[in-house]
PDB file of C-alpha atoms in Angstrom:
ATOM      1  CA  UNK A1223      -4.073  42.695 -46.721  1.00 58.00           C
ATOM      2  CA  UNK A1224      -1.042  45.125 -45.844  1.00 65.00           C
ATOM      3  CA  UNK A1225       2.774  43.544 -46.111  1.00 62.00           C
ATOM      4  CA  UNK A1226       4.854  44.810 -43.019  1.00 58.00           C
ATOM      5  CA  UNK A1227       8.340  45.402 -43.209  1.00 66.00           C
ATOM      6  CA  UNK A1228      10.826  43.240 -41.383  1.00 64.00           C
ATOM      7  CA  UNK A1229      12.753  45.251 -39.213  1.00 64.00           C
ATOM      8  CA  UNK A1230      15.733  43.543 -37.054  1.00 67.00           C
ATOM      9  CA  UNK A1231      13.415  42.535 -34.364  1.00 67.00           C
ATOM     10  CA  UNK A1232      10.566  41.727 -36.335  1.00 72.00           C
ATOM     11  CA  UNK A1233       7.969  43.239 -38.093  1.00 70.00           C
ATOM     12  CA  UNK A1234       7.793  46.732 -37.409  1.00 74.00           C
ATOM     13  CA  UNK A1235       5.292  47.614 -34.779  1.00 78.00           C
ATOM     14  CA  UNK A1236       4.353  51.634 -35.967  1.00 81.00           C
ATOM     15  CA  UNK A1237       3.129  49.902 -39.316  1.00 81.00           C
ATOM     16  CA  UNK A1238       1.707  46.904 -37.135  1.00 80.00           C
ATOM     17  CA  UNK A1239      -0.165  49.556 -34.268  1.00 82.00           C
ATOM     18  CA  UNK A1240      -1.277  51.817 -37.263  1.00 84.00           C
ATOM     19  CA  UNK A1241      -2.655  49.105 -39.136  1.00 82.00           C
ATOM     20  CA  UNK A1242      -4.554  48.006 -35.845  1.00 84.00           C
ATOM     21  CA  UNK A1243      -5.685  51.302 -35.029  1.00 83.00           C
ATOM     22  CA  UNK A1244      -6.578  51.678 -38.887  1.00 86.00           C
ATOM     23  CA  UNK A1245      -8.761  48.341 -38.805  1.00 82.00           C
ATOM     24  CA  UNK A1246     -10.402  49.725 -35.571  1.00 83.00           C
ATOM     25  CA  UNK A1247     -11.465  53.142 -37.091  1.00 87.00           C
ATOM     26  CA  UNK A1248     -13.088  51.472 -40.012  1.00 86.00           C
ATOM     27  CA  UNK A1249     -15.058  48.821 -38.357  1.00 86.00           C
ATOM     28  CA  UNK A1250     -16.127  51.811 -35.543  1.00 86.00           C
ATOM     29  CA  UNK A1251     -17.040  53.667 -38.321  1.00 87.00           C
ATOM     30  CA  UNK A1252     -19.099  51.286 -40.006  1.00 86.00           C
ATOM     31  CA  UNK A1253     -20.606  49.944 -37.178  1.00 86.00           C
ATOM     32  CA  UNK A1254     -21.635  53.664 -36.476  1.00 86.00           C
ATOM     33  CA  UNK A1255     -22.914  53.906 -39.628  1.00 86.00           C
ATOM     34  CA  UNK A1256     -25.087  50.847 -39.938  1.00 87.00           C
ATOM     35  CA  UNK A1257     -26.361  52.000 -35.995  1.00 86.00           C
ATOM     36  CA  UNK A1258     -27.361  55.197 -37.445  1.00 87.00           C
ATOM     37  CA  UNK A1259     -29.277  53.757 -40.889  1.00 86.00           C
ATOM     38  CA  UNK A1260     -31.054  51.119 -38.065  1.00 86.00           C
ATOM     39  CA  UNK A1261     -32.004  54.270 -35.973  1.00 85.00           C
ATOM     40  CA  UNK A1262     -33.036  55.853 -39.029  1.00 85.00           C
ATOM     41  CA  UNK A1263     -35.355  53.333 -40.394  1.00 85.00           C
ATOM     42  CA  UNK A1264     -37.000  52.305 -37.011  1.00 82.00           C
ATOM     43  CA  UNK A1265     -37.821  56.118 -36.224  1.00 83.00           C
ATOM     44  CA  UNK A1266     -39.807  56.297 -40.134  1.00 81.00           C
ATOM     45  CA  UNK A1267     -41.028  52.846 -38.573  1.00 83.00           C
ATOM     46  CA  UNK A1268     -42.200  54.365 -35.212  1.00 82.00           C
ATOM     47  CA  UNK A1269     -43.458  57.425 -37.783  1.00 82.00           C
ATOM     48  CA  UNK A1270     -45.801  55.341 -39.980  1.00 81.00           C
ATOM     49  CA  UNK A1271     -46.889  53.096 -37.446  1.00 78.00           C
ATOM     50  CA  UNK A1272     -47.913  56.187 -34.862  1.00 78.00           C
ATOM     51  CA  UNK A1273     -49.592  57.671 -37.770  1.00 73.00           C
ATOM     52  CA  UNK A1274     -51.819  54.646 -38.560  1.00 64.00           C
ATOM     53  CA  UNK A1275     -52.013  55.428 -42.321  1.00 50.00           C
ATOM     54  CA  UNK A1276     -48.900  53.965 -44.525  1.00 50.00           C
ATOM     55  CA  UNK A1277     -48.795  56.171 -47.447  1.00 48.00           C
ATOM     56  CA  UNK A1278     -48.165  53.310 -50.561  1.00 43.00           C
ATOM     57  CA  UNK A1279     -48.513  53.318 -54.242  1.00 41.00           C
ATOM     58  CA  UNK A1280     -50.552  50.645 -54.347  1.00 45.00           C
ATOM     59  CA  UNK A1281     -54.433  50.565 -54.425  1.00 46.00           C
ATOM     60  CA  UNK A1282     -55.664  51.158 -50.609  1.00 47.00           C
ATOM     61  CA  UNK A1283     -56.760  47.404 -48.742  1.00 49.00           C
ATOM     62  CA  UNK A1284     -60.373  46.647 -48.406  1.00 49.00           C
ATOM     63  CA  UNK A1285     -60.161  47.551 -44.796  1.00 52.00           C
ATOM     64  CA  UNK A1286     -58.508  49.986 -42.993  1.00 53.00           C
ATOM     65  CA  UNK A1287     -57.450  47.159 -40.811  1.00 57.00           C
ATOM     66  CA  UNK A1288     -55.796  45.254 -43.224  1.00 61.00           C
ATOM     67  CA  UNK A1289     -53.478  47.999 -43.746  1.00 71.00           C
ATOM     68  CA  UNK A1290     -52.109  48.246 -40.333  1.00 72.00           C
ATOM     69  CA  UNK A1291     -52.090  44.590 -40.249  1.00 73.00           C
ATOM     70  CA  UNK A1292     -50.013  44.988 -43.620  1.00 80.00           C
ATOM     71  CA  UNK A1293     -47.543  47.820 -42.129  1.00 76.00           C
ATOM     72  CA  UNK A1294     -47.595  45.628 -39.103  1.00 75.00           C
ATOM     73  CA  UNK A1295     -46.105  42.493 -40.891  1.00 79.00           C
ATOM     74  CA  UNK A1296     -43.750  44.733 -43.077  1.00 79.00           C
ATOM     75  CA  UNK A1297     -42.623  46.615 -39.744  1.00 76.00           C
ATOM     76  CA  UNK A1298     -41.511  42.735 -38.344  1.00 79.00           C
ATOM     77  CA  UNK A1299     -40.250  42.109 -41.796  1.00 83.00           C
ATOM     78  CA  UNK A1300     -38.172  44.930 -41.292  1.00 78.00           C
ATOM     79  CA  UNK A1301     -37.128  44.700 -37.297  1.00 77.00           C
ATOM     80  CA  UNK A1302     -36.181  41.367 -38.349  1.00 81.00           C
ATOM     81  CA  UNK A1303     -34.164  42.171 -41.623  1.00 80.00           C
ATOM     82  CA  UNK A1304     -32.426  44.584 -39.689  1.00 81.00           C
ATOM     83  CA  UNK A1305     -31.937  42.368 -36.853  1.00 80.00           C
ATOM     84  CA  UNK A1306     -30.160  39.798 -38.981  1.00 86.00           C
ATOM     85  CA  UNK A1307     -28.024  42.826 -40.491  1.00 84.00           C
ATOM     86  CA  UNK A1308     -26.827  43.874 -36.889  1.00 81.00           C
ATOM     87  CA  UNK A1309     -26.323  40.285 -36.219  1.00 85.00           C
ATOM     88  CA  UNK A1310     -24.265  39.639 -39.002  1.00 86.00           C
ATOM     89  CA  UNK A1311     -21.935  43.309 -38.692  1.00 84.00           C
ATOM     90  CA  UNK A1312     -21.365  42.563 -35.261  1.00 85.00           C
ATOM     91  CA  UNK A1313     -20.074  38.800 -36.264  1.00 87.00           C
ATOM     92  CA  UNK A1314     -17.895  40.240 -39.324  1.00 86.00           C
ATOM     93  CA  UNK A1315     -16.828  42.879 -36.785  1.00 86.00           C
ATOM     94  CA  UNK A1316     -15.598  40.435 -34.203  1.00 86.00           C
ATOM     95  CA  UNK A1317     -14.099  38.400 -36.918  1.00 90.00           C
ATOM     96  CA  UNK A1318     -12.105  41.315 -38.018  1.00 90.00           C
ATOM     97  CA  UNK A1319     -11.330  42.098 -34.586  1.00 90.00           C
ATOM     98  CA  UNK A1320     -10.280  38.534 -33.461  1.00 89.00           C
ATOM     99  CA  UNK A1321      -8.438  38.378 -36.998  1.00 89.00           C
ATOM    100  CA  UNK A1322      -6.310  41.447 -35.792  1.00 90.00           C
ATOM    101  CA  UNK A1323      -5.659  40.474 -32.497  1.00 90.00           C
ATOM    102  CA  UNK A1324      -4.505  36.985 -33.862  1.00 92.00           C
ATOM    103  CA  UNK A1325      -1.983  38.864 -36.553  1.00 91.00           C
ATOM    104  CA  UNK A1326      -0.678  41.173 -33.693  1.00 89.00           C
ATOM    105  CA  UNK A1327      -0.333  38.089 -31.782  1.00 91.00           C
ATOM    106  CA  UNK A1328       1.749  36.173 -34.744  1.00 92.00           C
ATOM    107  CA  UNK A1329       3.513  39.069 -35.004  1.00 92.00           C
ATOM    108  CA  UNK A1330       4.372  39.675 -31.510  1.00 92.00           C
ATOM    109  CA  UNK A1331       5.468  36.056 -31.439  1.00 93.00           C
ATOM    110  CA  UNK A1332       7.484  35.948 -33.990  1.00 91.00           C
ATOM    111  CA  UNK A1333       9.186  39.583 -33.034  1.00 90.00           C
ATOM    112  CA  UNK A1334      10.255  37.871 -29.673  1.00 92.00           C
ATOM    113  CA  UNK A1335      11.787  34.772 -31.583  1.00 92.00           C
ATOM    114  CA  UNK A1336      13.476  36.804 -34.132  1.00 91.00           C
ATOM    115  CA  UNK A1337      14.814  38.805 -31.289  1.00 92.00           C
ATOM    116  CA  UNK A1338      16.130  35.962 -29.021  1.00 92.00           C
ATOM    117  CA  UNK A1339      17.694  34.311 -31.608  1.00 94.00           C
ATOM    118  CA  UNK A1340      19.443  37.700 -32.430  1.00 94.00           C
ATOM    119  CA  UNK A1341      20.358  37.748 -28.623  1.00 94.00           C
ATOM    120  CA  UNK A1342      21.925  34.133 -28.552  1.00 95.00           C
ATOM    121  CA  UNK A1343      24.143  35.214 -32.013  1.00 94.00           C
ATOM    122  CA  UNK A1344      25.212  38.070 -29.994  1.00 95.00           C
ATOM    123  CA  UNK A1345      26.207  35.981 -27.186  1.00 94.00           C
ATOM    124  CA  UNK A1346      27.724  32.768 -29.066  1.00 96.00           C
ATOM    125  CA  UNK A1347      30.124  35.666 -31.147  1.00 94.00           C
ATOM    126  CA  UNK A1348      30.848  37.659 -27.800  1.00 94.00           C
ATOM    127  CA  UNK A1349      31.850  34.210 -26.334  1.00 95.00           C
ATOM    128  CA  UNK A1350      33.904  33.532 -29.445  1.00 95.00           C
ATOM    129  CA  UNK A1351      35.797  37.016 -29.097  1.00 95.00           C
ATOM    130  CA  UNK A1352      36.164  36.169 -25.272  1.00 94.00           C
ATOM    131  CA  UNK A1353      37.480  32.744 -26.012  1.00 95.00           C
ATOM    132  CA  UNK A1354      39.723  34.762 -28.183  1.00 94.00           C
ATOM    133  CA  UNK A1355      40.880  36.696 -25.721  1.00 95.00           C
ATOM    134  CA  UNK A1356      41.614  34.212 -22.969  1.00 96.00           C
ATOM    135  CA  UNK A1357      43.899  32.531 -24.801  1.00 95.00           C
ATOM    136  CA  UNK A1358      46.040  35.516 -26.320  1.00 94.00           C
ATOM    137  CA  UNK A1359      45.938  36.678 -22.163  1.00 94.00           C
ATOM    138  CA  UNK A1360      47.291  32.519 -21.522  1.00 94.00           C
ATOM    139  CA  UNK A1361      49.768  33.195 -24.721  1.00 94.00           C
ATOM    140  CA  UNK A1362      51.211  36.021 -23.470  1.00 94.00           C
ATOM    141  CA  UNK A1363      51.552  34.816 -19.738  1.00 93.00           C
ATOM    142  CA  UNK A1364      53.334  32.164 -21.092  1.00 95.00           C
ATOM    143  CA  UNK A1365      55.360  33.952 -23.261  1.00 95.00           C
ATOM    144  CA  UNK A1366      56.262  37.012 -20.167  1.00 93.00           C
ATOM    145  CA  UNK A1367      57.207  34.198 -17.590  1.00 95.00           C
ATOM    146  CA  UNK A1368      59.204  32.553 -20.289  1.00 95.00           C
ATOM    147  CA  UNK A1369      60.962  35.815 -20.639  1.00 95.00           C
ATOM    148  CA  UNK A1370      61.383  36.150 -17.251  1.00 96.00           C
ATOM    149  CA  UNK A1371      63.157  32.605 -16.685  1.00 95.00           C
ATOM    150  CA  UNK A1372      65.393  33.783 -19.553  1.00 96.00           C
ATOM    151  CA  UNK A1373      66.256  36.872 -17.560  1.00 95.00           C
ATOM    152  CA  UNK A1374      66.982  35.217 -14.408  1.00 95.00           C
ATOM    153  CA  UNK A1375      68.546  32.373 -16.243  1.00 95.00           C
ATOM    154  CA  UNK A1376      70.614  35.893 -18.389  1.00 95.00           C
ATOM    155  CA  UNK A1377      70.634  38.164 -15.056  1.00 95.00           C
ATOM    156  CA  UNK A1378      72.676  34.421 -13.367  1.00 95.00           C
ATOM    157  CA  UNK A1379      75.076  34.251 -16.206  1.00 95.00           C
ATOM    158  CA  UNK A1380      76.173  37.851 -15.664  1.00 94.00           C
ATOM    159  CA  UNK A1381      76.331  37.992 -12.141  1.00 94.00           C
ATOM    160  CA  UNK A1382      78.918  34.848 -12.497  1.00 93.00           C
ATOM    161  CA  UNK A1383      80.849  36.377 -15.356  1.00 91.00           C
ATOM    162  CA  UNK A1384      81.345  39.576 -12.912  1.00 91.00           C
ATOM    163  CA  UNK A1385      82.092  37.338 -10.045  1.00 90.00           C
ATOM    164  CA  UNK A1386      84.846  35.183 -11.995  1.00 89.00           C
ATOM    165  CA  UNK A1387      86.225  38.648 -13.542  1.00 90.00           C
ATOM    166  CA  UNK A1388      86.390  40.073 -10.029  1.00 88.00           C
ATOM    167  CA  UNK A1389      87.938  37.386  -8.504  1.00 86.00           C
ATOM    168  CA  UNK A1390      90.417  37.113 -11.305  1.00 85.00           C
ATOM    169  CA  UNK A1391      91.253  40.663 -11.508  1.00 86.00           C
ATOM    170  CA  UNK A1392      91.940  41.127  -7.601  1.00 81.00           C
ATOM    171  CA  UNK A1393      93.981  38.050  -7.573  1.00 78.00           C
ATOM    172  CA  UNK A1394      96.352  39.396 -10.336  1.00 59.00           C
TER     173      UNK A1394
END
């Protein structure tokens, strides 16, 4: 079973897709070749039974009946033999497949949590910084309209000390 590699949002999904597509080749390919091997006995089948005469090792039957009725049985044998084999590929190919799709799934799932929770710790720290931010702005309003005050409070003074000089110096 492959390992993927955790990227920041997951796993990552070339390995994931070329694992998929990897898993699909092989079972196509092995379903192609056990349809092929099936074709392949059933036309020697169709051969030996459109013959009439099964060519064996053995010592011929009594009758010539028998050995039809022989080839006949061995033909079902077969047909069902093979039957049961295409049976059980197709069910170990649909459990691979639903195996896949329920990995891609997992993987999907857990891609999308891994990524949300990567989007909330990018929001709670640009909240943070903003936080941040709004109070330095507050701070230095504060700090500019205390330095105003200080001016008008400064820009008073002055404009007194000039009056009282003025007056004093046209009165002399």
């Amino acid at each position: 079973m492959p390992v993927f590699t955790e990227s920041k949002k997951g796993y990552d999904k070339d390995e994931v897709n070329n694992f998929i597509k990897q898993l699909n080749e092989t079972t196509e390919a092995r379903i192609s070749e056990k349809d092929a091997k099936i074709k392949e006995l059933e036309d020697e089948i169709r051969r030996l039974t459109k013959k009439g005469d099964i060519t064996t090792t053995q010592a011929p039957s009594e009758t010539p009946s028998e050995d039809v009725g022989e080839a006949k049985k061995k033909y079902e044998r077969l047909c069902a033999d093979m039957g049961e084999k295409l049976l059980l590929a197709e069910v170990k190919a649909s459990e691979i497949i639903d195996d896949a799709n329920k990995k891609a799934e997992k993987i999907m799932i857990d891609a999308r949590v891994s990524a949300n929770e990567k989007v909330e710790e990018i929001l709670k720290d640009a909240n943070l910084k903003a936080d941040g931010i709004r109070k330095a702005v507050a701070d230095y309003s504060e700090k500019g309209q205390e330095i105003m005050a200080l001016l008008n409070t400064t820009e008073e003074t002055f404009r007194k000390a000039l009056e009282g000089i003025s007056a004093h110096i046209y009165k002399g």
